[in-house]
Coordinates of C-alpha atoms in Angstrom, one line a residue:
M11 CA 16.4 89.2 58.9
S12 CA 15.5 90.0 55.3
R13 CA 17.2 86.8 54.1
L14 CA 15.3 84.4 56.3
P15 CA 12.1 84.2 54.1
T16 CA 14.4 83.5 51.1
L17 CA 16.2 80.7 52.9
L18 CA 12.9 79.2 54.1
H19 CA 11.5 79.4 50.5
R20 CA 14.6 77.6 49.2
A21 CA 14.3 75.0 51.9
G22 CA 10.7 74.4 51.0
E23 CA 11.5 74.0 47.3
T24 CA 14.2 71.5 48.2
L25 CA 11.9 69.4 50.3
S26 CA 9.3 69.5 47.6
R27 CA 11.8 68.2 45.0
L28 CA 12.8 65.5 47.5
G29 CA 9.1 64.5 48.0
R30 CA 8.5 64.3 44.3
R31 CA 11.5 62.1 43.7
L32 CA 10.4 59.9 46.6
D33 CA 7.0 59.6 45.0
E34 CA 8.5 58.7 41.6
R35 CA 10.7 56.0 43.2
R36 CA 7.6 54.6 45.0
A37 CA 5.7 54.6 41.7
Q38 CA 8.5 52.8 40.0
A39 CA 8.8 50.2 42.8
D40 CA 5.0 49.6 42.5
R41 CA 5.3 49.0 38.8
D42 CA 8.1 46.5 39.4
D43 CA 6.3 44.7 42.3
P44 CA 3.7 42.1 41.1
L45 CA 1.9 42.3 44.4
G46 CA 0.5 45.8 43.6
P47 CA 0.8 49.1 45.6
P48 CA 2.0 49.0 49.2
Y49 CA -0.5 49.5 51.9
A50 CA -0.3 50.9 55.5
L51 CA -2.4 50.5 58.5
A52 CA -4.1 53.6 59.8
T53 CA -6.5 54.3 62.7
P54 CA -9.9 55.7 62.1
G55 CA -9.7 59.4 61.5
S56 CA -6.1 59.3 60.4
A57 CA -5.6 59.5 56.6
A58 CA -2.5 60.1 54.5
A59 CA -3.0 63.0 52.2
P60 CA -1.3 63.0 48.8
G61 CA 2.1 64.6 48.7
S62 CA 2.4 64.4 52.5
A63 CA 6.1 65.1 52.6
A64 CA 5.8 68.1 50.4
S65 CA 2.8 69.3 52.4
A66 CA 4.7 69.0 55.7
A67 CA 7.6 70.9 54.2
V68 CA 5.5 73.7 52.8
S69 CA 3.4 74.0 56.0
A70 CA 6.5 74.4 58.2
P71 CA 6.2 77.2 60.8
G72 CA 7.9 80.5 60.1
P73 CA 7.3 83.9 58.8
D74 CA 5.2 84.4 55.7
P75 CA 7.1 82.8 52.9
E76 CA 7.0 83.9 49.4
P77 CA 4.3 82.2 47.4
A78 CA 5.6 79.0 45.8
P79 CA 4.8 78.1 42.1
T80 CA 1.5 76.5 41.7
P81 CA 2.0 72.7 41.4
V82 CA 0.3 70.6 38.8
P83 CA -2.9 69.1 40.3
E84 CA -2.6 65.4 40.8
P85 CA -5.5 62.9 40.8
P86 CA -6.6 61.8 44.3
P87 CA -5.4 58.3 45.3
T88 CA -7.8 55.4 45.1
P89 CA -8.6 54.1 48.6
V90 CA -8.7 50.4 49.2
S91 CA -11.7 48.9 50.8
A92 CA -11.4 48.7 54.6
V93 CA -10.5 45.4 56.2
P94 CA -11.7 45.1 59.8
A95 CA -8.9 44.1 62.2
A96 CA -9.1 41.5 64.9
T97 CA -8.4 44.0 67.8
G98 CA -9.9 47.3 66.7
P99 CA -11.5 49.2 63.9
T100 CA -8.3 49.4 61.9
V101 CA -8.6 50.0 58.1
L102 CA -6.2 49.4 55.3
L103 CA -5.6 52.5 53.2
D104 CA -3.4 53.3 50.2
T105 CA -0.5 55.7 51.4
K106 CA 0.9 56.3 47.9
P107 CA -0.5 58.9 45.5
S108 CA -0.9 57.9 41.9
A109 CA 1.8 59.1 39.5
P110 CA 0.7 61.6 37.0
A111 CA 1.9 59.5 33.9
Q112 CA 1.0 56.1 35.3
A113 CA -1.9 54.3 33.6
P114 CA -4.5 52.6 35.8
A115 CA -3.8 48.9 36.3
S116 CA -6.0 46.6 34.3
A117 CA -8.2 44.3 36.3
P118 CA -7.7 40.5 35.7
A119 CA -10.2 38.9 33.3
P120 CA -12.9 36.8 34.9
G121 CA -11.9 33.2 35.2
S122 CA -8.2 33.9 34.5
V123 CA -5.5 32.6 36.9
P124 CA -3.1 35.4 38.2
A125 CA 0.6 34.9 37.8
P126 CA 2.4 33.4 40.8
P127 CA 4.4 35.9 42.9
A128 CA 8.1 36.2 42.4
Y129 CA 9.0 34.5 45.7
A130 CA 6.9 31.4 44.9
P131 CA 9.0 28.2 44.3
A132 CA 9.3 27.2 40.6
V133 CA 7.2 24.2 39.6
A134 CA 8.2 22.2 36.5
A135 CA 5.5 22.0 33.9
R136 CA 4.2 18.6 32.9
P137 CA 5.5 17.5 29.4
N138 CA 3.2 17.0 26.5
P139 CA 2.0 13.4 26.4
V140 CA 2.9 13.2 22.7
D141 CA 6.5 14.3 23.5
A142 CA 6.7 11.8 26.3
V143 CA 6.3 8.9 23.8
P144 CA 9.6 7.8 22.2
W145 CA 10.1 8.6 18.6
G146 CA 10.5 5.0 17.5
M147 CA 7.2 4.0 19.2
R148 CA 5.4 6.9 17.6
V149 CA 6.6 5.8 14.2
A150 CA 5.7 2.2 14.9
G151 CA 2.2 3.3 16.0
E152 CA 1.6 5.4 12.9
V153 CA 2.7 2.5 10.6
A154 CA 0.7 0.0 12.6
W155 CA -2.7 1.7 12.3
R156 CA -2.1 2.3 8.6
L157 CA -1.3 -1.4 8.1
L158 CA -4.4 -2.4 10.0
V159 CA -6.5 -0.2 7.8
L160 CA -4.9 -1.6 4.6
A161 CA -5.3 -5.2 5.9
G162 CA -9.0 -4.5 6.7
T163 CA -9.5 -3.1 3.2
V164 CA -7.8 -6.1 1.5
W165 CA -9.9 -8.5 3.7
I166 CA -13.1 -6.8 2.7
L167 CA -12.1 -6.8 -0.9
M168 CA -11.3 -10.5 -0.8
K169 CA -14.6 -11.2 0.8
V170 CA -16.4 -9.3 -2.0
I171 CA -14.4 -11.1 -4.7
S172 CA -15.0 -14.5 -3.2
S173 CA -18.8 -13.9 -3.2
V174 CA -18.7 -13.0 -7.0
Q175 CA -15.7 -15.3 -7.8
L176 CA -17.3 -16.6 -11.0
V177 CA -17.8 -13.1 -12.4
V178 CA -14.3 -12.0 -11.4
L179 CA -12.6 -15.0 -12.9
A180 CA -14.6 -14.6 -16.1
F181 CA -13.6 -11.0 -16.5
V182 CA -9.9 -11.7 -15.8
A183 CA -10.0 -14.5 -18.4
A184 CA -11.5 -12.0 -20.8
L185 CA -8.7 -9.6 -20.1
L186 CA -6.1 -12.3 -20.8
I187 CA -7.9 -13.3 -24.0
T188 CA -8.2 -9.7 -25.1
A189 CA -4.5 -9.1 -24.5
L190 CA -3.9 -12.1 -26.8
L191 CA -6.3 -11.1 -29.6
Q192 CA -6.0 -7.3 -29.5
P193 CA -2.9 -7.2 -31.8
V194 CA -4.9 -9.2 -34.4
V195 CA -7.7 -6.5 -34.3
A196 CA -5.1 -3.8 -34.6
L197 CA -3.6 -5.5 -37.6
L198 CA -7.0 -5.9 -39.3
R199 CA -7.7 -2.2 -38.6
R200 CA -4.4 -1.2 -40.3
K201 CA -5.5 -3.3 -43.3
G202 CA -8.6 -1.1 -43.7
M203 CA -11.2 -3.3 -42.1
P204 CA -13.9 -1.6 -39.9
R205 CA -13.6 -1.9 -36.2
G206 CA -16.8 -3.9 -35.7
L207 CA -16.0 -6.4 -38.5
A208 CA -12.3 -6.7 -37.3
T209 CA -13.5 -7.4 -33.7
A210 CA -16.1 -10.0 -34.9
V211 CA -13.7 -11.8 -37.1
T212 CA -11.0 -11.9 -34.4
A213 CA -13.3 -13.0 -31.6
V214 CA -15.0 -15.7 -33.6
T215 CA -11.8 -17.1 -34.9
G216 CA -10.2 -17.1 -31.4
F217 CA -13.2 -18.8 -29.8
V218 CA -13.4 -21.4 -32.6
V219 CA -9.7 -22.3 -32.2
M220 CA -10.0 -22.6 -28.4
G221 CA -13.1 -24.8 -28.8
L222 CA -11.3 -27.0 -31.4
V223 CA -8.4 -27.5 -29.0
G224 CA -10.7 -28.5 -26.1
W225 CA -12.6 -30.9 -28.4
F226 CA -9.4 -32.5 -29.6
V227 CA -8.2 -33.1 -26.1
V228 CA -11.5 -34.7 -25.1
W229 CA -11.6 -36.8 -28.3
Q230 CA -8.0 -38.1 -27.8
V231 CA -8.7 -39.0 -24.2
M232 CA -11.9 -40.9 -24.9
D233 CA -10.4 -42.6 -27.9
N234 CA -7.4 -44.0 -25.9
I235 CA -9.2 -44.6 -22.6
D236 CA -9.7 -48.4 -23.2
S237 CA -6.1 -49.0 -24.4
L238 CA -4.9 -46.8 -21.6
S239 CA -6.7 -48.8 -18.9
D240 CA -5.2 -52.1 -20.3
R241 CA -1.7 -50.6 -20.3
V242 CA -2.2 -49.3 -16.8
K243 CA -3.0 -52.8 -15.6
D244 CA 0.0 -54.2 -17.3
G245 CA 2.1 -51.4 -16.0
I246 CA 0.9 -52.0 -12.4
E247 CA 1.8 -55.7 -12.8
E248 CA 5.2 -54.9 -14.1
L249 CA 5.8 -52.4 -11.3
K250 CA 4.7 -55.1 -8.8
R251 CA 7.3 -57.5 -10.2
W252 CA 10.0 -54.8 -10.2
L253 CA 9.3 -54.0 -6.5
L254 CA 9.5 -57.7 -5.6
N255 CA 12.9 -58.0 -7.2
S256 CA 14.1 -54.6 -6.1
P257 CA 16.6 -54.0 -3.2
F258 CA 13.8 -52.5 -1.1
H259 CA 12.8 -55.9 0.2
V260 CA 9.1 -55.5 -0.5
T261 CA 7.0 -58.6 -0.1
E262 CA 4.0 -59.7 -2.1
Q263 CA 1.8 -59.7 1.0
Q264 CA 2.6 -56.0 1.6
I265 CA 1.6 -55.1 -2.0
N266 CA -1.6 -57.1 -1.6
E267 CA -2.5 -55.2 1.6
I268 CA -1.9 -51.9 -0.1
A269 CA -4.2 -52.9 -3.0
K270 CA -6.8 -54.1 -0.5
N271 CA -6.7 -50.9 1.5
L272 CA -7.1 -48.9 -1.7
S273 CA -10.2 -50.9 -2.8
D274 CA -11.7 -50.7 0.7
S275 CA -11.2 -46.9 0.8
I276 CA -12.9 -46.6 -2.6
G277 CA -15.8 -48.7 -1.4
A278 CA -16.1 -46.7 1.9
N279 CA -16.1 -43.4 0.0
A280 CA -18.6 -44.5 -2.7
E281 CA -21.2 -42.1 -1.4
Q282 CA -18.8 -39.2 -1.4
I283 CA -17.7 -40.1 -5.0
T284 CA -21.4 -40.2 -6.1
S285 CA -22.1 -36.8 -4.4
A286 CA -19.0 -35.4 -6.1
G287 CA -20.3 -36.6 -9.4
L288 CA -23.6 -34.8 -8.7
Q289 CA -21.7 -31.7 -7.8
G290 CA -19.9 -32.1 -11.1
V291 CA -23.1 -31.2 -12.8
T292 CA -23.2 -27.9 -10.9
V293 CA -19.5 -27.3 -11.7
I294 CA -20.3 -27.8 -15.4
V295 CA -23.1 -25.3 -15.3
E296 CA -20.9 -22.8 -13.6
A297 CA -18.1 -23.4 -16.1
M298 CA -20.5 -22.8 -19.0
T299 CA -21.7 -19.6 -17.4
G300 CA -18.2 -18.4 -16.9
I301 CA -17.3 -19.2 -20.5
L302 CA -20.3 -17.2 -21.8
L303 CA -19.4 -14.2 -19.5
A304 CA -15.8 -14.4 -20.7
M305 CA -16.8 -14.5 -24.4
F306 CA -19.1 -11.4 -24.1
S307 CA -16.6 -9.5 -22.0
T308 CA -13.9 -10.3 -24.6
L309 CA -16.1 -9.1 -27.4
F310 CA -16.8 -5.7 -25.8
L311 CA -13.3 -5.2 -24.6
L312 CA -11.9 -5.8 -28.1
H313 CA -14.5 -3.3 -29.5
D314 CA -14.7 -0.6 -26.8
G315 CA -11.6 -1.2 -24.6
K316 CA -10.5 2.5 -25.0
K317 CA -13.9 3.8 -24.0
V318 CA -14.0 1.5 -21.0
W319 CA -10.6 2.7 -19.8
E320 CA -11.6 6.4 -20.2
W321 CA -14.7 5.8 -18.1
M322 CA -12.6 4.1 -15.4
L323 CA -10.3 7.1 -15.4
K324 CA -13.2 9.4 -14.5
L325 CA -13.7 7.4 -11.2
V326 CA -10.1 8.3 -10.1
P327 CA -9.6 11.5 -8.1
A328 CA -8.4 14.4 -10.2
Q329 CA -5.1 14.8 -8.4
A330 CA -4.2 11.1 -9.1
R331 CA -5.6 10.9 -12.6
P332 CA -2.5 11.9 -14.5
G333 CA -0.4 9.2 -12.8
V334 CA -3.0 6.5 -13.3
A335 CA -3.5 7.6 -16.9
G336 CA 0.2 7.0 -17.5
A337 CA 0.4 3.7 -15.5
G338 CA -2.6 2.1 -17.3
P339 CA -1.1 1.8 -20.8
R340 CA 2.2 0.5 -19.4
A341 CA 0.4 -2.1 -17.4
W342 CA -1.6 -3.1 -20.4
R343 CA 1.6 -3.5 -22.5
T344 CA 3.1 -5.7 -19.7
L345 CA 0.0 -7.9 -19.7
T346 CA 0.0 -8.2 -23.5
S347 CA 3.7 -9.1 -23.5
Y348 CA 3.1 -11.7 -20.7
V349 CA 0.2 -13.4 -22.4
R350 CA 1.9 -13.6 -25.9
G351 CA 5.2 -14.7 -24.4
T352 CA 3.5 -17.4 -22.2
V353 CA 1.5 -18.7 -25.2
L354 CA 4.7 -19.0 -27.3
V355 CA 6.7 -20.6 -24.5
A356 CA 3.9 -23.1 -23.7
L357 CA 3.5 -24.0 -27.4
I358 CA 7.3 -24.7 -27.6
D359 CA 7.1 -26.9 -24.5
A360 CA 4.1 -28.8 -25.7
V361 CA 5.6 -29.5 -29.1
F362 CA 9.0 -30.6 -28.0
I363 CA 7.8 -32.7 -25.0
G364 CA 5.0 -34.2 -27.1
L365 CA 7.6 -35.2 -29.8
G366 CA 9.7 -36.8 -27.1
L367 CA 6.7 -38.8 -25.8
Y368 CA 5.8 -39.8 -29.3
F369 CA 9.3 -41.1 -30.2
L370 CA 9.5 -42.9 -26.8
D371 CA 6.2 -44.7 -27.8
V372 CA 4.3 -43.3 -24.8
P373 CA 0.5 -43.7 -25.2
M374 CA -1.6 -40.5 -25.5
A375 CA 1.4 -38.4 -26.5
V376 CA -0.9 -35.8 -28.2
P377 CA -3.3 -35.3 -25.2
L378 CA -0.3 -35.1 -22.9
G379 CA 1.2 -32.4 -25.1
V380 CA -2.0 -30.4 -24.9
F381 CA -2.1 -30.8 -21.1
I382 CA 1.5 -29.5 -21.0
F383 CA 0.5 -26.5 -23.1
L384 CA -2.4 -25.7 -20.7
F385 CA -0.4 -26.2 -17.5
A386 CA 2.3 -23.9 -18.8
F387 CA 0.1 -21.0 -18.0
I388 CA 0.8 -21.7 -14.3
P389 CA 4.5 -20.7 -14.0
L390 CA 6.8 -23.1 -12.2
V391 CA 4.1 -25.2 -10.6
G392 CA 2.3 -26.1 -13.9
A393 CA 5.6 -27.3 -15.5
V394 CA 6.2 -29.6 -12.5
I395 CA 2.6 -31.0 -12.5
S396 CA 2.6 -31.7 -16.3
G397 CA 6.0 -33.2 -16.3
A398 CA 5.1 -35.5 -13.4
L399 CA 1.9 -36.6 -15.2
A400 CA 3.9 -37.5 -18.3
C401 CA 6.4 -39.5 -16.2
V402 CA 3.6 -41.4 -14.4
V403 CA 1.8 -42.3 -17.6
A404 CA 5.1 -43.5 -19.1
L405 CA 5.9 -45.5 -15.9
V406 CA 2.5 -47.3 -15.7
T407 CA 2.2 -47.9 -19.5
T408 CA 5.7 -48.9 -20.5
N409 CA 8.6 -49.5 -18.2
V410 CA 11.0 -47.7 -15.8
F411 CA 13.6 -47.0 -18.4
T412 CA 11.1 -45.2 -20.6
A413 CA 9.8 -43.2 -17.6
L414 CA 13.4 -42.1 -16.9
M415 CA 13.9 -41.0 -20.5
V416 CA 10.7 -39.0 -20.3
L417 CA 11.9 -37.4 -17.2
V418 CA 15.2 -36.4 -19.0
V419 CA 13.3 -35.0 -21.9
V420 CA 11.0 -32.9 -19.6
L421 CA 13.9 -31.6 -17.6
A422 CA 15.9 -30.6 -20.6
V423 CA 13.0 -28.8 -22.3
Q424 CA 12.1 -27.0 -19.1
Q425 CA 15.7 -25.9 -18.5
I426 CA 16.0 -24.5 -22.0
E427 CA 12.6 -22.7 -21.4
G428 CA 13.6 -21.2 -18.1
H429 CA 17.1 -20.0 -19.0
V430 CA 16.8 -19.2 -22.7
L431 CA 13.2 -18.8 -23.9
Q432 CA 11.6 -16.9 -21.1
P433 CA 14.4 -14.2 -20.8
F434 CA 14.4 -13.8 -24.6
I435 CA 10.7 -13.8 -25.3
L436 CA 9.2 -12.2 -22.1
G437 CA 12.0 -9.8 -21.6
R438 CA 12.7 -7.6 -18.6
A439 CA 9.3 -5.9 -18.8
V440 CA 7.5 -8.8 -17.1
R441 CA 10.4 -10.3 -15.1
V442 CA 9.2 -11.3 -11.6
H443 CA 11.3 -12.9 -8.9
P444 CA 10.8 -16.7 -8.6
L445 CA 9.9 -16.3 -4.9
A446 CA 7.2 -13.8 -5.8
V447 CA 5.9 -16.2 -8.5
V448 CA 5.7 -19.2 -6.1
L449 CA 4.0 -17.1 -3.4
A450 CA 1.5 -15.6 -5.9
V451 CA 0.6 -19.0 -7.4
A452 CA 0.1 -20.5 -3.9
A453 CA -2.0 -17.5 -2.8
G454 CA -4.1 -17.6 -6.0
G455 CA -4.6 -21.3 -5.8
L456 CA -5.7 -21.2 -2.1
T457 CA -8.0 -18.2 -2.9
A458 CA -9.7 -19.2 -6.2
G459 CA -8.3 -22.7 -7.2
I460 CA -6.8 -23.3 -10.6
G461 CA -8.2 -20.1 -12.0
G462 CA -6.6 -18.1 -9.2
A463 CA -3.2 -19.8 -9.8
V464 CA -3.4 -18.9 -13.5
V465 CA -4.2 -15.2 -13.0
A466 CA -1.9 -14.7 -10.0
V467 CA 1.4 -14.2 -11.9
P468 CA 0.1 -11.7 -14.6
L469 CA -1.6 -9.8 -11.8
V470 CA 1.7 -9.5 -9.9
A471 CA 3.5 -8.5 -13.1
V472 CA 1.0 -5.8 -13.9
T473 CA 1.0 -4.5 -10.3
N474 CA 4.8 -4.3 -10.3
T475 CA 4.8 -2.3 -13.5
A476 CA 2.1 0.1 -12.3
V477 CA 3.7 0.7 -8.9
G478 CA 7.1 1.3 -10.4
Y479 CA 5.7 3.9 -12.8
L480 CA 3.7 5.7 -10.1
R481 CA 6.8 5.8 -7.9
A482 CA 8.9 7.3 -10.7
Y483 CA 6.1 9.8 -11.5
S484 CA 5.8 10.9 -7.9
A485 CA 9.6 11.5 -7.7
E486 CA 9.5 13.5 -11.0
Q487 CA 6.6 15.7 -9.8
A488 CA 8.4 16.3 -6.5
L489 CA 11.6 17.3 -8.4
R490 CA 9.6 19.7 -10.6
A491 CA 7.9 21.3 -7.5
A492 CA 11.2 21.9 -5.7
P493 CA 12.9 25.3 -6.1
E494 CA 15.6 25.5 -8.8
P495 CA 19.1 25.2 -7.4
R496 CA 21.5 28.1 -7.8
G497 CA 25.2 28.7 -7.6
A498 CA 27.3 25.8 -6.5
T499 CA 24.3 23.6 -5.9
A500 CA 23.1 24.1 -9.5
H501 CA 26.6 23.2 -10.7
A502 CA 26.7 20.0 -8.6
T503 CA 23.2 18.8 -9.7
A504 CA 23.5 19.8 -13.4
P505 CA 23.8 16.8 -15.8
T506 CA 27.2 16.4 -17.2
P507 CA 27.8 14.8 -20.7
T508 CA 29.5 11.4 -20.6
S509 CA 32.1 10.2 -23.0
G510 CA 30.7 9.4 -26.3
T511 CA 27.7 11.8 -25.9
E512 CA 29.5 15.1 -26.3
A513 CA 28.9 17.0 -29.5

């Protein structure tokens, strides 16, 4: 009988250990279960005490057991608010005591959405709208809106330029004249002449020469206008006889009807011709204004061109300033080479074609040579117009054979110019594709008339040079910013000496 208390004491300890293990497993299951602690239904007046299993085991009937070791006090469980049942005053209570090492569960933040339970069906999330658009369409959209912004900017710029067209053309003409005269100023400066005096001498001399050329053209035209009209009448009669005897079967009645229609159209449009003559006065005033603006702009560009360029650089953002500062001088050299080369090529064309007209006894050979010189500043198109004008004058003043010979002379000189003179004189610095030349001349002519056609090609050449330099400068800056290659990559990218350059 003396062993019975000991056995009961051991049995109580065993049941206590089992109860604690059961509580630990329940606590672990509660932590793994997202629904929270389990609940049990109880009647009013019935409540589950913490450590119920261990308490039942300790309170088992029997003789007085030996005192058990004092357990660590555990915090009381947190009861859940009672929920009234439909058929009785049943309440919902928490039947699990809190674990000693378990931290209290944090309450969800206000307005937050709790996580779905584990047994809820998986719902696929909607994709991002940006990711739903195909990559090609996204790239096209990015390019499209940038092109629209660029087109709008160009359209606004063209509107502004068209509203001040006279000022813009005068300034561009001043740039071309400055590119032509600036080497003379530099030469005089090297000879020891002051900048102001060198600028004045160069500008005055250049304007006087241009004025003399214009006066000579007008004088030759006015001096030969009477003889030219008589020769035109004789040429028309000869052309009429040639058409009557030609294989085209043209009758005299058809020729008379054409002449009558021309005279009737001139009489019907007499008012428009008169109004055009009145508008010619306005054109002359605008031309004189543009000439004065070009003269003053040329004078100041020759004297303070460097200061003007430095002031313009200050308007450029600081990040882009080094690239623009390098592109500007290169663009200016391109413009200078273009103007000087074009003047030389135009002079050669005018001299040789004028000599051909003179030896073929075509009237007004000298004025026609001056017109050829001026139209040579319009690439491709100007040569065609001036050559056609010379052929028409030869046809209506002499005969068909002379007109054909003039055509041969014009084509020969232009072929030599296009394939020998321009590549040799202009060089690769201002070489522009013929398609770009034609499109630029057409766009310039539609935008600003003859003046736009003249400045279109040098503008394209300068833009081509500037853009090419900026592209190379950007690539060089990106290469400098990249990390230095090492190992095999450095060996593959390192420059290797070619044959003939080795020391």
